């Protein structure tokens, strides 16, 4: 029998698995930060309040988790997730020569590595955020997982490399055959506008540790 306490424990364990609080997990999924607060788990009359299927679907999507992982947490088991080592460098290093090939895939022997749940993109890599230019979305020390193979749509957060060797994390505002508009994550920094011929590659951020 599915119990109220088991479902909420699974939510808490999923959050912990990704280094988040319950409110951090809700925020990551685009939900109200109080959605999973303990005060929301019972009504004023003491009746059980269950998380909605929509909220569960959103957190699974935001953490790139499978329903089987969540079910494992419900039953008090560890998710049977395959891990592999993902290349890691600091964002400040990413513009240097020798870290990416012409296609924008990680190359060379200077990368560190971190274990990460396996994803379909074998060329995925991680960047460690340095400084305050990405605040308040990404803070100094946060890790972002980047997928060169992921499709990119308007509004996605992306990592872009220019022909000048600059590498930056921005939000894609608009892209046409000739131009690209990038919105700065930190409102104190200017938005950026480029001709497409000035862009070497653009990759989508698919996960962040926050």
PDB file of C-alpha atoms in Angstrom:
ATOM      1  CA  UNK A   1       0.000   0.000   0.000  1.00  0.00           C
ATOM      2  CA  UNK A   2       1.327   3.436  -0.940  1.00  0.00           C
ATOM      3  CA  UNK A   3       1.751   5.583   2.154  1.00  0.00           C
ATOM      4  CA  UNK A   4       1.707   9.351   2.493  1.00  0.00           C
ATOM      5  CA  UNK A   5       4.958   9.359   4.482  1.00  0.00           C
ATOM      6  CA  UNK A   6       6.718   7.194   1.863  1.00  0.00           C
ATOM      7  CA  UNK A   7       5.912   9.619  -0.962  1.00  0.00           C
ATOM      8  CA  UNK A   8       7.191  12.629   0.956  1.00  0.00           C
ATOM      9  CA  UNK A   9      10.285  10.728   2.053  1.00  0.00           C
ATOM     10  CA  UNK A  10      10.950   9.985  -1.619  1.00  0.00           C
ATOM     11  CA  UNK A  11      10.709  13.707  -2.423  1.00  0.00           C
ATOM     12  CA  UNK A  12      13.198  14.483   0.351  1.00  0.00           C
ATOM     13  CA  UNK A  13      15.584  11.755  -0.791  1.00  0.00           C
ATOM     14  CA  UNK A  14      15.430  12.910  -4.390  1.00  0.00           C
ATOM     15  CA  UNK A  15      16.318  16.431  -3.249  1.00  0.00           C
ATOM     16  CA  UNK A  16      19.199  15.134  -1.128  1.00  0.00           C
ATOM     17  CA  UNK A  17      20.478  13.022  -4.035  1.00  0.00           C
ATOM     18  CA  UNK A  18      21.053  16.239  -5.984  1.00  0.00           C
ATOM     19  CA  UNK A  19      22.391  18.268  -3.077  1.00  0.00           C
ATOM     20  CA  UNK A  20      19.189  20.276  -2.677  1.00  0.00           C
ATOM     21  CA  UNK A  21      16.754  21.125   0.067  1.00  0.00           C
ATOM     22  CA  UNK A  22      13.067  20.431  -0.491  1.00  0.00           C
ATOM     23  CA  UNK A  23      12.545  24.112  -1.349  1.00  0.00           C
ATOM     24  CA  UNK A  24      15.597  24.064  -3.630  1.00  0.00           C
ATOM     25  CA  UNK A  25      14.161  21.074  -5.488  1.00  0.00           C
ATOM     26  CA  UNK A  26      10.848  22.878  -5.964  1.00  0.00           C
ATOM     27  CA  UNK A  27      12.610  26.009  -7.192  1.00  0.00           C
ATOM     28  CA  UNK A  28      14.720  23.987  -9.635  1.00  0.00           C
ATOM     29  CA  UNK A  29      11.546  22.491 -11.082  1.00  0.00           C
ATOM     30  CA  UNK A  30       9.954  25.911 -11.566  1.00  0.00           C
ATOM     31  CA  UNK A  31       7.511  25.424  -8.698  1.00  0.00           C
ATOM     32  CA  UNK A  32       6.715  27.676  -5.768  1.00  0.00           C
ATOM     33  CA  UNK A  33       9.655  27.208  -3.333  1.00  0.00           C
ATOM     34  CA  UNK A  34       7.217  26.293  -0.542  1.00  0.00           C
ATOM     35  CA  UNK A  35       5.561  23.479  -2.533  1.00  0.00           C
ATOM     36  CA  UNK A  36       7.388  20.710  -0.686  1.00  0.00           C
ATOM     37  CA  UNK A  37       7.726  22.400   2.709  1.00  0.00           C
ATOM     38  CA  UNK A  38       6.797  20.186   5.645  1.00  0.00           C
ATOM     39  CA  UNK A  39       4.096  22.658   6.624  1.00  0.00           C
ATOM     40  CA  UNK A  40       2.383  21.913   3.296  1.00  0.00           C
ATOM     41  CA  UNK A  41       2.236  18.160   3.852  1.00  0.00           C
ATOM     42  CA  UNK A  42      -0.740  18.286   6.185  1.00  0.00           C
ATOM     43  CA  UNK A  43      -3.823  20.483   6.128  1.00  0.00           C
ATOM     44  CA  UNK A  44      -4.745  22.636   9.098  1.00  0.00           C
ATOM     45  CA  UNK A  45      -7.129  19.869  10.103  1.00  0.00           C
ATOM     46  CA  UNK A  46      -4.258  17.371  10.101  1.00  0.00           C
ATOM     47  CA  UNK A  47      -5.315  15.553   6.936  1.00  0.00           C
ATOM     48  CA  UNK A  48      -2.660  14.213   4.593  1.00  0.00           C
ATOM     49  CA  UNK A  49      -1.835  16.407   1.609  1.00  0.00           C
ATOM     50  CA  UNK A  50      -0.131  14.575  -1.268  1.00  0.00           C
ATOM     51  CA  UNK A  51       2.237  16.077  -3.847  1.00  0.00           C
ATOM     52  CA  UNK A  52       0.534  16.390  -7.225  1.00  0.00           C
ATOM     53  CA  UNK A  53       1.504  14.160 -10.127  1.00  0.00           C
ATOM     54  CA  UNK A  54       2.355  17.340 -12.053  1.00  0.00           C
ATOM     55  CA  UNK A  55       4.840  18.493  -9.407  1.00  0.00           C
ATOM     56  CA  UNK A  56       6.471  15.051  -9.299  1.00  0.00           C
ATOM     57  CA  UNK A  57       6.749  15.031 -13.089  1.00  0.00           C
ATOM     58  CA  UNK A  58       8.379  18.463 -13.019  1.00  0.00           C
ATOM     59  CA  UNK A  59      11.018  17.532 -10.436  1.00  0.00           C
ATOM     60  CA  UNK A  60      11.855  14.340 -12.295  1.00  0.00           C
ATOM     61  CA  UNK A  61      12.305  16.335 -15.486  1.00  0.00           C
ATOM     62  CA  UNK A  62      14.359  19.035 -13.723  1.00  0.00           C
ATOM     63  CA  UNK A  63      16.718  16.476 -12.176  1.00  0.00           C
ATOM     64  CA  UNK A  64      16.812  14.239 -15.256  1.00  0.00           C
ATOM     65  CA  UNK A  65      15.589  11.356 -13.091  1.00  0.00           C
ATOM     66  CA  UNK A  66      13.448   8.412 -14.123  1.00  0.00           C
ATOM     67  CA  UNK A  67      10.173   7.402 -12.496  1.00  0.00           C
ATOM     68  CA  UNK A  68      11.939   4.176 -11.514  1.00  0.00           C
ATOM     69  CA  UNK A  69      14.372   6.255  -9.446  1.00  0.00           C
ATOM     70  CA  UNK A  70      11.500   7.891  -7.592  1.00  0.00           C
ATOM     71  CA  UNK A  71       9.779   4.547  -7.023  1.00  0.00           C
ATOM     72  CA  UNK A  72      13.024   3.219  -5.568  1.00  0.00           C
ATOM     73  CA  UNK A  73      13.070   6.130  -3.119  1.00  0.00           C
ATOM     74  CA  UNK A  74       9.429   5.416  -2.197  1.00  0.00           C
ATOM     75  CA  UNK A  75      10.417   1.883  -1.238  1.00  0.00           C
ATOM     76  CA  UNK A  76      13.478   3.062   0.662  1.00  0.00           C
ATOM     77  CA  UNK A  77      15.913   1.737  -1.929  1.00  0.00           C
ATOM     78  CA  UNK A  78      18.774   3.428  -3.722  1.00  0.00           C
ATOM     79  CA  UNK A  79      18.022   4.217  -7.369  1.00  0.00           C
ATOM     80  CA  UNK A  80      19.760   1.869  -9.765  1.00  0.00           C
ATOM     81  CA  UNK A  81      21.434   4.635 -11.705  1.00  0.00           C
ATOM     82  CA  UNK A  82      24.482   4.029 -13.850  1.00  0.00           C
ATOM     83  CA  UNK A  83      27.309   6.506 -13.349  1.00  0.00           C
ATOM     84  CA  UNK A  84      30.206   7.501 -15.548  1.00  0.00           C
ATOM     85  CA  UNK A  85      33.003  10.040 -15.288  1.00  0.00           C
ATOM     86  CA  UNK A  86      32.265  13.372 -16.941  1.00  0.00           C
ATOM     87  CA  UNK A  87      35.054  15.816 -17.962  1.00  0.00           C
ATOM     88  CA  UNK A  88      35.221  18.911 -15.722  1.00  0.00           C
ATOM     89  CA  UNK A  89      37.002  22.265 -15.974  1.00  0.00           C
ATOM     90  CA  UNK A  90      36.410  25.748 -14.625  1.00  0.00           C
ATOM     91  CA  UNK A  91      34.405  28.140 -16.770  1.00  0.00           C
ATOM     92  CA  UNK A  92      37.324  30.585 -16.691  1.00  0.00           C
ATOM     93  CA  UNK A  93      39.550  27.936 -18.299  1.00  0.00           C
ATOM     94  CA  UNK A  94      37.081  26.969 -21.001  1.00  0.00           C
ATOM     95  CA  UNK A  95      38.206  29.678 -23.411  1.00  0.00           C
ATOM     96  CA  UNK A  96      41.800  28.469 -23.360  1.00  0.00           C
ATOM     97  CA  UNK A  97      43.204  26.377 -26.194  1.00  0.00           C
ATOM     98  CA  UNK A  98      43.365  22.613 -25.864  1.00  0.00           C
ATOM     99  CA  UNK A  99      40.126  21.895 -24.020  1.00  0.00           C
ATOM    100  CA  UNK A 100      37.741  21.565 -26.988  1.00  0.00           C
ATOM    101  CA  UNK A 101      38.080  20.241 -30.516  1.00  0.00           C
ATOM    102  CA  UNK A 102      36.679  22.047 -33.567  1.00  0.00           C
ATOM    103  CA  UNK A 103      33.240  20.523 -33.004  1.00  0.00           C
ATOM    104  CA  UNK A 104      33.124  21.798 -29.423  1.00  0.00           C
ATOM    105  CA  UNK A 105      33.645  18.393 -27.804  1.00  0.00           C
ATOM    106  CA  UNK A 106      35.930  18.082 -24.754  1.00  0.00           C
ATOM    107  CA  UNK A 107      39.406  16.930 -25.734  1.00  0.00           C
ATOM    108  CA  UNK A 108      42.929  16.700 -24.348  1.00  0.00           C
ATOM    109  CA  UNK A 109      44.223  15.348 -21.056  1.00  0.00           C
ATOM    110  CA  UNK A 110      43.874  18.468 -18.917  1.00  0.00           C
ATOM    111  CA  UNK A 111      40.299  17.886 -17.787  1.00  0.00           C
ATOM    112  CA  UNK A 112      39.408  16.713 -14.306  1.00  0.00           C
ATOM    113  CA  UNK A 113      36.561  14.241 -13.934  1.00  0.00           C
ATOM    114  CA  UNK A 114      33.501  13.855 -11.739  1.00  0.00           C
ATOM    115  CA  UNK A 115      31.099  10.910 -11.479  1.00  0.00           C
ATOM    116  CA  UNK A 116      27.641  11.713 -12.820  1.00  0.00           C
ATOM    117  CA  UNK A 117      24.513   9.711 -13.651  1.00  0.00           C
ATOM    118  CA  UNK A 118      24.919   8.496 -17.215  1.00  0.00           C
ATOM    119  CA  UNK A 119      23.139  10.478 -19.918  1.00  0.00           C
ATOM    120  CA  UNK A 120      22.775   9.682 -23.624  1.00  0.00           C
ATOM    121  CA  UNK A 121      25.291  12.329 -24.749  1.00  0.00           C
ATOM    122  CA  UNK A 122      28.748  10.745 -24.565  1.00  0.00           C
ATOM    123  CA  UNK A 123      30.329  14.174 -25.162  1.00  0.00           C
ATOM    124  CA  UNK A 124      28.683  15.863 -22.174  1.00  0.00           C
ATOM    125  CA  UNK A 125      30.967  17.823 -19.870  1.00  0.00           C
ATOM    126  CA  UNK A 126      30.781  19.882 -16.686  1.00  0.00           C
ATOM    127  CA  UNK A 127      31.891  23.436 -15.963  1.00  0.00           C
ATOM    128  CA  UNK A 128      32.538  24.919 -12.539  1.00  0.00           C
ATOM    129  CA  UNK A 129      31.196  28.455 -12.232  1.00  0.00           C
ATOM    130  CA  UNK A 130      33.685  31.046 -11.008  1.00  0.00           C
ATOM    131  CA  UNK A 131      32.959  34.602  -9.944  1.00  0.00           C
ATOM    132  CA  UNK A 132      29.671  36.480  -9.729  1.00  0.00           C
ATOM    133  CA  UNK A 133      28.867  37.119 -13.395  1.00  0.00           C
ATOM    134  CA  UNK A 134      26.220  34.344 -13.453  1.00  0.00           C
ATOM    135  CA  UNK A 135      24.432  35.294 -10.227  1.00  0.00           C
ATOM    136  CA  UNK A 136      21.765  34.873  -9.029  1.00  0.00           C
ATOM    137  CA  UNK A 137      21.119  31.866 -11.297  1.00  0.00           C
ATOM    138  CA  UNK A 138      24.554  30.259 -10.933  1.00  0.00           C
ATOM    139  CA  UNK A 139      26.894  31.088  -8.078  1.00  0.00           C
ATOM    140  CA  UNK A 140      30.615  30.683  -7.567  1.00  0.00           C
ATOM    141  CA  UNK A 141      31.360  26.959  -7.154  1.00  0.00           C
ATOM    142  CA  UNK A 142      28.168  25.663  -8.797  1.00  0.00           C
ATOM    143  CA  UNK A 143      28.603  22.934 -11.406  1.00  0.00           C
ATOM    144  CA  UNK A 144      26.662  22.920 -14.658  1.00  0.00           C
ATOM    145  CA  UNK A 145      26.343  19.888 -16.910  1.00  0.00           C
ATOM    146  CA  UNK A 146      26.496  20.769 -20.600  1.00  0.00           C
ATOM    147  CA  UNK A 147      25.312  18.647 -23.526  1.00  0.00           C
ATOM    148  CA  UNK A 148      26.654  19.411 -27.037  1.00  0.00           C
ATOM    149  CA  UNK A 149      24.053  17.069 -28.525  1.00  0.00           C
ATOM    150  CA  UNK A 150      20.952  18.467 -26.779  1.00  0.00           C
ATOM    151  CA  UNK A 151      18.520  20.415 -28.936  1.00  0.00           C
ATOM    152  CA  UNK A 152      18.339  24.114 -28.116  1.00  0.00           C
ATOM    153  CA  UNK A 153      15.230  26.276 -27.959  1.00  0.00           C
ATOM    154  CA  UNK A 154      14.519  29.863 -27.131  1.00  0.00           C
ATOM    155  CA  UNK A 155      14.747  30.399 -23.365  1.00  0.00           C
ATOM    156  CA  UNK A 156      17.293  27.630 -22.767  1.00  0.00           C
ATOM    157  CA  UNK A 157      20.406  28.372 -20.750  1.00  0.00           C
ATOM    158  CA  UNK A 158      23.445  27.762 -22.881  1.00  0.00           C
ATOM    159  CA  UNK A 159      27.230  27.889 -22.988  1.00  0.00           C
ATOM    160  CA  UNK A 160      28.581  29.746 -26.014  1.00  0.00           C
ATOM    161  CA  UNK A 161      32.079  30.052 -27.451  1.00  0.00           C
ATOM    162  CA  UNK A 162      32.936  32.920 -29.802  1.00  0.00           C
ATOM    163  CA  UNK A 163      35.616  33.202 -32.461  1.00  0.00           C
ATOM    164  CA  UNK A 164      37.459  35.524 -30.057  1.00  0.00           C
ATOM    165  CA  UNK A 165      37.832  32.593 -27.648  1.00  0.00           C
ATOM    166  CA  UNK A 166      35.335  33.918 -25.111  1.00  0.00           C
ATOM    167  CA  UNK A 167      33.196  31.292 -23.353  1.00  0.00           C
ATOM    168  CA  UNK A 168      30.087  32.437 -21.522  1.00  0.00           C
ATOM    169  CA  UNK A 169      26.916  31.072 -19.937  1.00  0.00           C
ATOM    170  CA  UNK A 170      23.793  32.954 -21.033  1.00  0.00           C
ATOM    171  CA  UNK A 171      20.126  32.473 -21.802  1.00  0.00           C
ATOM    172  CA  UNK A 172      19.153  32.183 -25.442  1.00  0.00           C
ATOM    173  CA  UNK A 173      16.738  35.000 -26.213  1.00  0.00           C
ATOM    174  CA  UNK A 174      16.602  34.704 -29.994  1.00  0.00           C
ATOM    175  CA  UNK A 175      18.464  32.980 -32.808  1.00  0.00           C
ATOM    176  CA  UNK A 176      18.075  33.413 -36.556  1.00  0.00           C
ATOM    177  CA  UNK A 177      20.118  32.221 -39.514  1.00  0.00           C
ATOM    178  CA  UNK A 178      22.314  35.312 -39.212  1.00  0.00           C
ATOM    179  CA  UNK A 179      22.185  36.598 -35.634  1.00  0.00           C
ATOM    180  CA  UNK A 180      21.957  35.446 -32.049  1.00  0.00           C
ATOM    181  CA  UNK A 181      20.794  37.333 -28.964  1.00  0.00           C
ATOM    182  CA  UNK A 182      21.956  36.209 -25.520  1.00  0.00           C
ATOM    183  CA  UNK A 183      20.476  37.419 -22.247  1.00  0.00           C
ATOM    184  CA  UNK A 184      22.845  37.811 -19.301  1.00  0.00           C
ATOM    185  CA  UNK A 185      21.953  35.806 -16.217  1.00  0.00           C
ATOM    186  CA  UNK A 186      23.193  38.584 -13.953  1.00  0.00           C
ATOM    187  CA  UNK A 187      21.158  41.789 -14.554  1.00  0.00           C
ATOM    188  CA  UNK A 188      24.280  43.854 -13.790  1.00  0.00           C
ATOM    189  CA  UNK A 189      25.877  42.528 -16.966  1.00  0.00           C
ATOM    190  CA  UNK A 190      24.889  43.543 -20.475  1.00  0.00           C
ATOM    191  CA  UNK A 191      23.104  41.249 -22.895  1.00  0.00           C
ATOM    192  CA  UNK A 192      25.205  40.113 -25.836  1.00  0.00           C
ATOM    193  CA  UNK A 193      24.486  40.200 -29.559  1.00  0.00           C
ATOM    194  CA  UNK A 194      26.506  38.335 -32.203  1.00  0.00           C
ATOM    195  CA  UNK A 195      26.490  37.491 -35.858  1.00  0.00           C
ATOM    196  CA  UNK A 196      26.234  33.711 -36.218  1.00  0.00           C
ATOM    197  CA  UNK A 197      29.593  33.698 -37.999  1.00  0.00           C
ATOM    198  CA  UNK A 198      31.115  34.914 -34.723  1.00  0.00           C
ATOM    199  CA  UNK A 199      29.884  31.827 -32.855  1.00  0.00           C
ATOM    200  CA  UNK A 200      32.078  28.712 -32.803  1.00  0.00           C
ATOM    201  CA  UNK A 201      29.563  26.573 -30.936  1.00  0.00           C
ATOM    202  CA  UNK A 202      26.563  26.760 -28.624  1.00  0.00           C
ATOM    203  CA  UNK A 203      25.690  24.006 -26.132  1.00  0.00           C
ATOM    204  CA  UNK A 204      22.724  23.585 -23.810  1.00  0.00           C
ATOM    205  CA  UNK A 205      23.017  23.468 -20.015  1.00  0.00           C
ATOM    206  CA  UNK A 206      20.912  20.517 -18.920  1.00  0.00           C
ATOM    207  CA  UNK A 207      21.595  20.396 -15.150  1.00  0.00           C
ATOM    208  CA  UNK A 208      23.100  22.496 -12.386  1.00  0.00           C
ATOM    209  CA  UNK A 209      24.121  21.749  -8.800  1.00  0.00           C
ATOM    210  CA  UNK A 210      22.634  24.506  -6.643  1.00  0.00           C
TER     211      UNK A 210
END
